[in-house]
Each structure stands twice: as C-alpha cells, then as structure tokens.
XYZ file of C-alpha atoms in Angstrom:
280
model
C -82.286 -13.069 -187.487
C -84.697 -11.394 -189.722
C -83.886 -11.786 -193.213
C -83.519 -8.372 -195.069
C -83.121 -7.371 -199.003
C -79.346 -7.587 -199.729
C -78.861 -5.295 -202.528
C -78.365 -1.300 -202.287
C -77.869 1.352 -203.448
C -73.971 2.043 -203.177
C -71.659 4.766 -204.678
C -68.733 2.957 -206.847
C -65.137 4.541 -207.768
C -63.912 4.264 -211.181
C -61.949 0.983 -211.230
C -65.070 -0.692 -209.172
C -67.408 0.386 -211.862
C -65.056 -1.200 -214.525
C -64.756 -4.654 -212.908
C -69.271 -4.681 -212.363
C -68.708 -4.204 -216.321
C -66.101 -6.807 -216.885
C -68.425 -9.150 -214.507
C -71.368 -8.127 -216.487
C -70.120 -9.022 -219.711
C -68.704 -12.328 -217.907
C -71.631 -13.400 -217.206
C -73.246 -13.109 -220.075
C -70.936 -15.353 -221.930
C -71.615 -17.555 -219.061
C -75.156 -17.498 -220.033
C -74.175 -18.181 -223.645
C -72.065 -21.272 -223.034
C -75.017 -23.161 -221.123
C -76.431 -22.877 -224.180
C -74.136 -24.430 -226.419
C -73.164 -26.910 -223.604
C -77.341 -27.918 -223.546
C -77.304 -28.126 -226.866
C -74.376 -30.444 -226.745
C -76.461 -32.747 -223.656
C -79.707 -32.515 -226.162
C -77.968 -33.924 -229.341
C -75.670 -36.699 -227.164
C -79.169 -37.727 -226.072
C -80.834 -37.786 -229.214
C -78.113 -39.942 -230.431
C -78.565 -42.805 -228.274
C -82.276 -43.458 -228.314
C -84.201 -45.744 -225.238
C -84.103 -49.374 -226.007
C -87.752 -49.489 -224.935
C -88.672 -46.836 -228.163
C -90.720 -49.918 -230.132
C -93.335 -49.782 -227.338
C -93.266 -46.329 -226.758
C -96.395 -45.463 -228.642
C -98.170 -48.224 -226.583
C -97.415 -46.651 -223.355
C -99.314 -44.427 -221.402
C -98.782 -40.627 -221.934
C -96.909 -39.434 -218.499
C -98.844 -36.435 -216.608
C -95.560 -34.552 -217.295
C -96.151 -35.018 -220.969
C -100.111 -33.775 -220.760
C -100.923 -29.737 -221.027
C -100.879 -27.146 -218.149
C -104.053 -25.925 -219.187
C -106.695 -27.813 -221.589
C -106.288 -26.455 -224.967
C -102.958 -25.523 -224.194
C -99.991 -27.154 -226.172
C -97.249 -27.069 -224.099
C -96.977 -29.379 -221.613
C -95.699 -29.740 -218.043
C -92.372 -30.955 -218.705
C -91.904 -28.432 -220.657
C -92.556 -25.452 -218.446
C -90.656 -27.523 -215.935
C -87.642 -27.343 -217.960
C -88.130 -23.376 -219.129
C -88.256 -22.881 -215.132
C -85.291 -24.402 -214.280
C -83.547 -22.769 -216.864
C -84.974 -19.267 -215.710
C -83.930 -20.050 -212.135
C -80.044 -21.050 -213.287
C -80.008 -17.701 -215.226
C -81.735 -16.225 -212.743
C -78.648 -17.417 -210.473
C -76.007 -15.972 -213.047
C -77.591 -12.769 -212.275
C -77.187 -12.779 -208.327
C -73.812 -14.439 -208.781
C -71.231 -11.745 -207.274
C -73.408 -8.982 -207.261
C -72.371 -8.019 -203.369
C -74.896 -5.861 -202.319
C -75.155 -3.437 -205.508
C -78.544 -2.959 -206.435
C -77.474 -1.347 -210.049
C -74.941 -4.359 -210.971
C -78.297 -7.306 -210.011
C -80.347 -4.649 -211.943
C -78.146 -4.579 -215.212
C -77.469 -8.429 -214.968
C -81.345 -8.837 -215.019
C -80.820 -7.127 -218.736
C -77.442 -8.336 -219.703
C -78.550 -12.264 -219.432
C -82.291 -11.353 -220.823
C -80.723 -10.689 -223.645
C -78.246 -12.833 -223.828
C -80.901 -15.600 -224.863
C -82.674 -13.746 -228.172
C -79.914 -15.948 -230.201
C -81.082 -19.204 -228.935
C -84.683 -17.801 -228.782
C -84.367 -16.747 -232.660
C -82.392 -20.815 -233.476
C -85.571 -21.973 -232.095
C -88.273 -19.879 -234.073
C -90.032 -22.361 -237.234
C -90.160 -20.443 -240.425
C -93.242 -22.760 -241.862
C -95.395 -19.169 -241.634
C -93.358 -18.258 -244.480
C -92.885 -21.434 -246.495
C -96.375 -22.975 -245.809
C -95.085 -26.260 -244.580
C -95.157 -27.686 -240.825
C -92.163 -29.739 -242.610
C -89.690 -26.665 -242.353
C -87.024 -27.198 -239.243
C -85.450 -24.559 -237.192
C -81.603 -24.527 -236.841
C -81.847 -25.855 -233.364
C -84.138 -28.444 -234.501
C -81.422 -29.216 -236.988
C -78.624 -29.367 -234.624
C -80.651 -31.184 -231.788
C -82.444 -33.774 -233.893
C -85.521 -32.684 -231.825
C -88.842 -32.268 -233.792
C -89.601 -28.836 -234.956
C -93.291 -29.033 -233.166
C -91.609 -29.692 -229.915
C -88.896 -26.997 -230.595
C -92.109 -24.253 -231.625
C -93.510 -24.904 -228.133
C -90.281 -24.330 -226.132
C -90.189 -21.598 -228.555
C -93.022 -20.071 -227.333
C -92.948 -20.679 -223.786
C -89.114 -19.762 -223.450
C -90.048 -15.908 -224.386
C -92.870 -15.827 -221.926
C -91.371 -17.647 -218.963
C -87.352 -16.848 -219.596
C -86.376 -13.875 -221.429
C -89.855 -11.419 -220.772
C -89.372 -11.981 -216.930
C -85.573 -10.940 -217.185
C -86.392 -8.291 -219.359
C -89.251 -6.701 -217.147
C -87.450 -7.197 -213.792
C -85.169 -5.049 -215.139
C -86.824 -2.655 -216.183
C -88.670 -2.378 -213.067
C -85.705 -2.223 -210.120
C -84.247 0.251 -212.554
C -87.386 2.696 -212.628
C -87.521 1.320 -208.539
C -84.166 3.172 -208.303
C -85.040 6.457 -210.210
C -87.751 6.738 -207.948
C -86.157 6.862 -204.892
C -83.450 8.739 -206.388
C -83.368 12.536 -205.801
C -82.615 15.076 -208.907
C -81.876 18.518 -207.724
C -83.227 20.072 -211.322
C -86.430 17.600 -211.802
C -87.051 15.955 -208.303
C -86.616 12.411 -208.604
C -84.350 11.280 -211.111
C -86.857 9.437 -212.439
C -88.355 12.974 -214.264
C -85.116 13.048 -215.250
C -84.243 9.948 -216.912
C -87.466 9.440 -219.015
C -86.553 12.189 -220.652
C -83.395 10.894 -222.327
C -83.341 8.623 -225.060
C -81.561 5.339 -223.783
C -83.991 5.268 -221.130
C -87.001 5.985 -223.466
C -85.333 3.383 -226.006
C -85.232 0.477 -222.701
C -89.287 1.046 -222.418
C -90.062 0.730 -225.438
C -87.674 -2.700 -225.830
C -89.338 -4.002 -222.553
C -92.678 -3.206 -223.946
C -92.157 -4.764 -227.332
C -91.424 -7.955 -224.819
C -94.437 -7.933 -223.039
C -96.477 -6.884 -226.699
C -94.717 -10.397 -228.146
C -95.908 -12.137 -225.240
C -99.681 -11.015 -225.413
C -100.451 -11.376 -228.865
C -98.520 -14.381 -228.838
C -101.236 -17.244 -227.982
C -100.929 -20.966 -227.004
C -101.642 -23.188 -230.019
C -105.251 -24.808 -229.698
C -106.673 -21.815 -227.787
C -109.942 -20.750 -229.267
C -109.880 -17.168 -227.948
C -107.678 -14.102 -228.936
C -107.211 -11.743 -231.403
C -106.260 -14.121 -234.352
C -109.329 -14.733 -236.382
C -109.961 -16.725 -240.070
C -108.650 -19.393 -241.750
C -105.513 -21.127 -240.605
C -103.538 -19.884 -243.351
C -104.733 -16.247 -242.390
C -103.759 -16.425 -239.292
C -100.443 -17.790 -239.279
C -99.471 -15.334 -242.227
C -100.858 -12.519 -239.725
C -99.188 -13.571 -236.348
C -96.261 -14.595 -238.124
C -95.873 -10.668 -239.824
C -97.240 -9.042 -236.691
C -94.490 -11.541 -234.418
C -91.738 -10.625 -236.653
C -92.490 -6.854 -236.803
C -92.831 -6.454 -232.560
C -89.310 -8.812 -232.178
C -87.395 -6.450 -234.968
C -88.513 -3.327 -232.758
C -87.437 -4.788 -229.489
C -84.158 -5.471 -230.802
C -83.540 -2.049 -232.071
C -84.719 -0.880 -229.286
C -81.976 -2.747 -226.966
C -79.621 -2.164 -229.780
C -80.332 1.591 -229.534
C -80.550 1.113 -226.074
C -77.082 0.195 -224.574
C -74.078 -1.011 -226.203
C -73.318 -4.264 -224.152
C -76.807 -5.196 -225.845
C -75.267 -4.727 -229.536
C -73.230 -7.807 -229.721
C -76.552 -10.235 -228.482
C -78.507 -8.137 -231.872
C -75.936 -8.942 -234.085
C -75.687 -12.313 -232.981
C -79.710 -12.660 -232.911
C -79.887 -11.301 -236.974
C -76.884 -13.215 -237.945
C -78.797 -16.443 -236.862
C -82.309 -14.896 -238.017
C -80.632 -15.445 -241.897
C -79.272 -18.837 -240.675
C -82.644 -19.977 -239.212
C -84.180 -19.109 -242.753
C -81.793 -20.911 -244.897
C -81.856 -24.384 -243.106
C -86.074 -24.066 -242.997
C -85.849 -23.303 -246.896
C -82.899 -26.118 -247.098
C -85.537 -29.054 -245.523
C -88.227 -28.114 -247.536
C -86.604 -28.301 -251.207
C-alpha cells in the first residue's frame, strides 16, 4: 500500500473549528508541563550524585561528551537530547490532528512557541554583568552549571523552537498557494497583504536572524570581531534586540501566542534578578 501525506485541506463547521482551538491550546500546555516535569527529572538527578564522582575527572571523556564539529562547544549528547525533545514536541503536534492540514500547521506554531519561556530560563545574563559566575534561573532550579545550560541554550533555539517556527510558516504559505482568491488569484496575494500574516514573517524571520548571527562558542569565523568583551557586549545587544522583535511580532501576530510572551518577559525579569542575586 503506498504510503500517502495524511493531512488536507478540509472545510470545518463552527463547533469543529472550536474543538481544533480547544486541542490547540491543549496541547500547548501539554508542551509546557514536559517542561516542568524535566525540570523536576533534572533536579531529582542532580540531587543524588554517582558514587563513582571522585574518579570522574580521571576517566576518559565519552565520544557523547566530545563536539559535533571541532571548534564547536556543544557536544553530542547534547544535540542528542535537543533532538529527542524536538521529535516528542514534534509528536504533540501530529497528536489528533486527523487529516487537517491547518490544525498540524497551527500546532507547528502553537508548541514553537510554547518553549520561548524555558528558552528565556535558560539564557546567562554574564553579557550584562561581566561575570561567567552569573546563573540562569534554570541553572538555579536544576543545579546544572550555567556553561552547560548556555550551550543547550544555544542549540535548543536552533534545533527546537526555529524548526517549529519555520515549518509553520512554510505549510501555511504551502496552503495560500494552492489556495484560490477570486479578487487576487491565490490567496496567497491575498494574505501577505494583511497584517497578521505580515507580522508571522517577520516573527519567523527574526527566528532564523537569531539563529545566524548566533555562532557556536570557539568558532573563529563570523561576524563578531574584537576583543572578548566587545563581542559579547555586541552579540549580547544585537541577541536581545532580534528575540524582543520576534516576540512582538508573535504577540502582534495571533492571540493564542500572547499568553507564551507574557510568560517569556515575566521570566526575562526573573532570569535577571537571580544572575544579579549570584553575583553580589
């Protein structure tokens, strides 16, 4: 039996519309537990360290502990573990879906964003105070060293939330495209003419702008030049400015993404006072 794509594009009365919403926001507190639950696993693990710690620093580094890439910092456990935990959200987003195309579509969205709160608890603030010695709130609540925090960090936006984020935004323009406008065409010429569409772009854009300019630590190449200082102090302003404008974007965007903003700037001023707290 050949296999075929199992999503399409369907028509949807009233009442069906308003259950894909209720499973929509379902989902994404789904996708919010798991990460208070994690957290939960991290810190109950953290608690009870291995009785063979003592010799730990005599023993071999594991090729899951060594980098992807040489020069890279983050290492093959780690993108292990970002990858599973894109392929369970991944499954939150096919999970009773049927065969709409628009409800996988929005889910691809919905959980993307669901993840900016964990992705701001993880974010150091040593860019602003100067000191490596600064811990994030989920470093805080995990017991997990900010360093190792910074590189999941890092790798969570570019192999987690940007791929959720972009997937939508592609079967989305996928579907204006092969949807007919009696006024414009397509209702693609349509649609990028109104502003919650033009607002989506330019949030899925600031995404993929945070993960270029964004580089591995111990790369050589790229756009940030100078003195260490310099270029922390420049990525840091230049990181914070492109996240701010993709979450007014969403904000702006749709209104099931308000709720994951507020949540994501309520835990910004959080994040800040616990890395000023372990620094005084």
């Amino acid at each position: 039996m050949a296999l075929s794509w199992p999503w399409h594009f369907i028509s949807l009365s009233e009442p069906e519309k308003q259950h894909r919403h209720e499973l929509l926001t379902l989902r994404g507190y789904y996708a919010q537990l798991s990460i208070l639950l994690a957290i939960i696993l991290l810190r109950a693990c953290t608690a009870f360290p291995s009785i063979d710690q003592p010799t730990r620093g005599r023993r071999q580094k594991s090729w899951l502990d060594s980098p992807v890439f040489t020069g890279w910092f983050e290492t093959r456990r780690q993108y292990l573990l970002c990858l599973t935990w894109f392929c369970w959200l991944l499954f939150l987003c096919v999970w009773s879906t049927g065969n709409d195309y628009l409800h996988f579509t929005k889910a691809l969205g919905h959980v993307g964003l669901s993840q900016l709160p964990l992705q701001v608890a993880m974010s150091p603030a040593f860019y602003i105070t100067s000191t490596p010695r600064a811990l994030s709130l989920v470093s805080i609540l995990t017991s997990i060293p900010q360093p190792t925090v910074t590189a999941y960090h890092r790798l969570f936006a570019r192999v987690v939330i940007a791929p959720l984020l972009v997937g939508h935004a592609f079967f989305y323009c996928l579907f204006f495209l092969q949807s007919s406008h009696p006024d414009f065409g397509s209702l693609f010429s349509k649609r990028i003419r109104d502003p919650d569409v033009q607002w989506g772009i330019t949030a899925v854009s600031m995404a993929v702008a945070v993960m270029i300019f964004a580089r591995p630590i111990g790369a050589t190449s790229g756009i940030w030049k100078g003195s260490i200082k310099n270029r922390r102090r420049a990525f840091y302003i230049t990181h914070v400015l492109l996240v701010g404008l993709l979450c007014l974007a969403a904000y702006v965007h749709v209104a099931q993404a308000q709720v994951f903003v507020l949540e994501s700037l309520g835990i910004f001023v959080v994040n800040l006072v616990c890395c000023y707290k372990t620094v005084q």
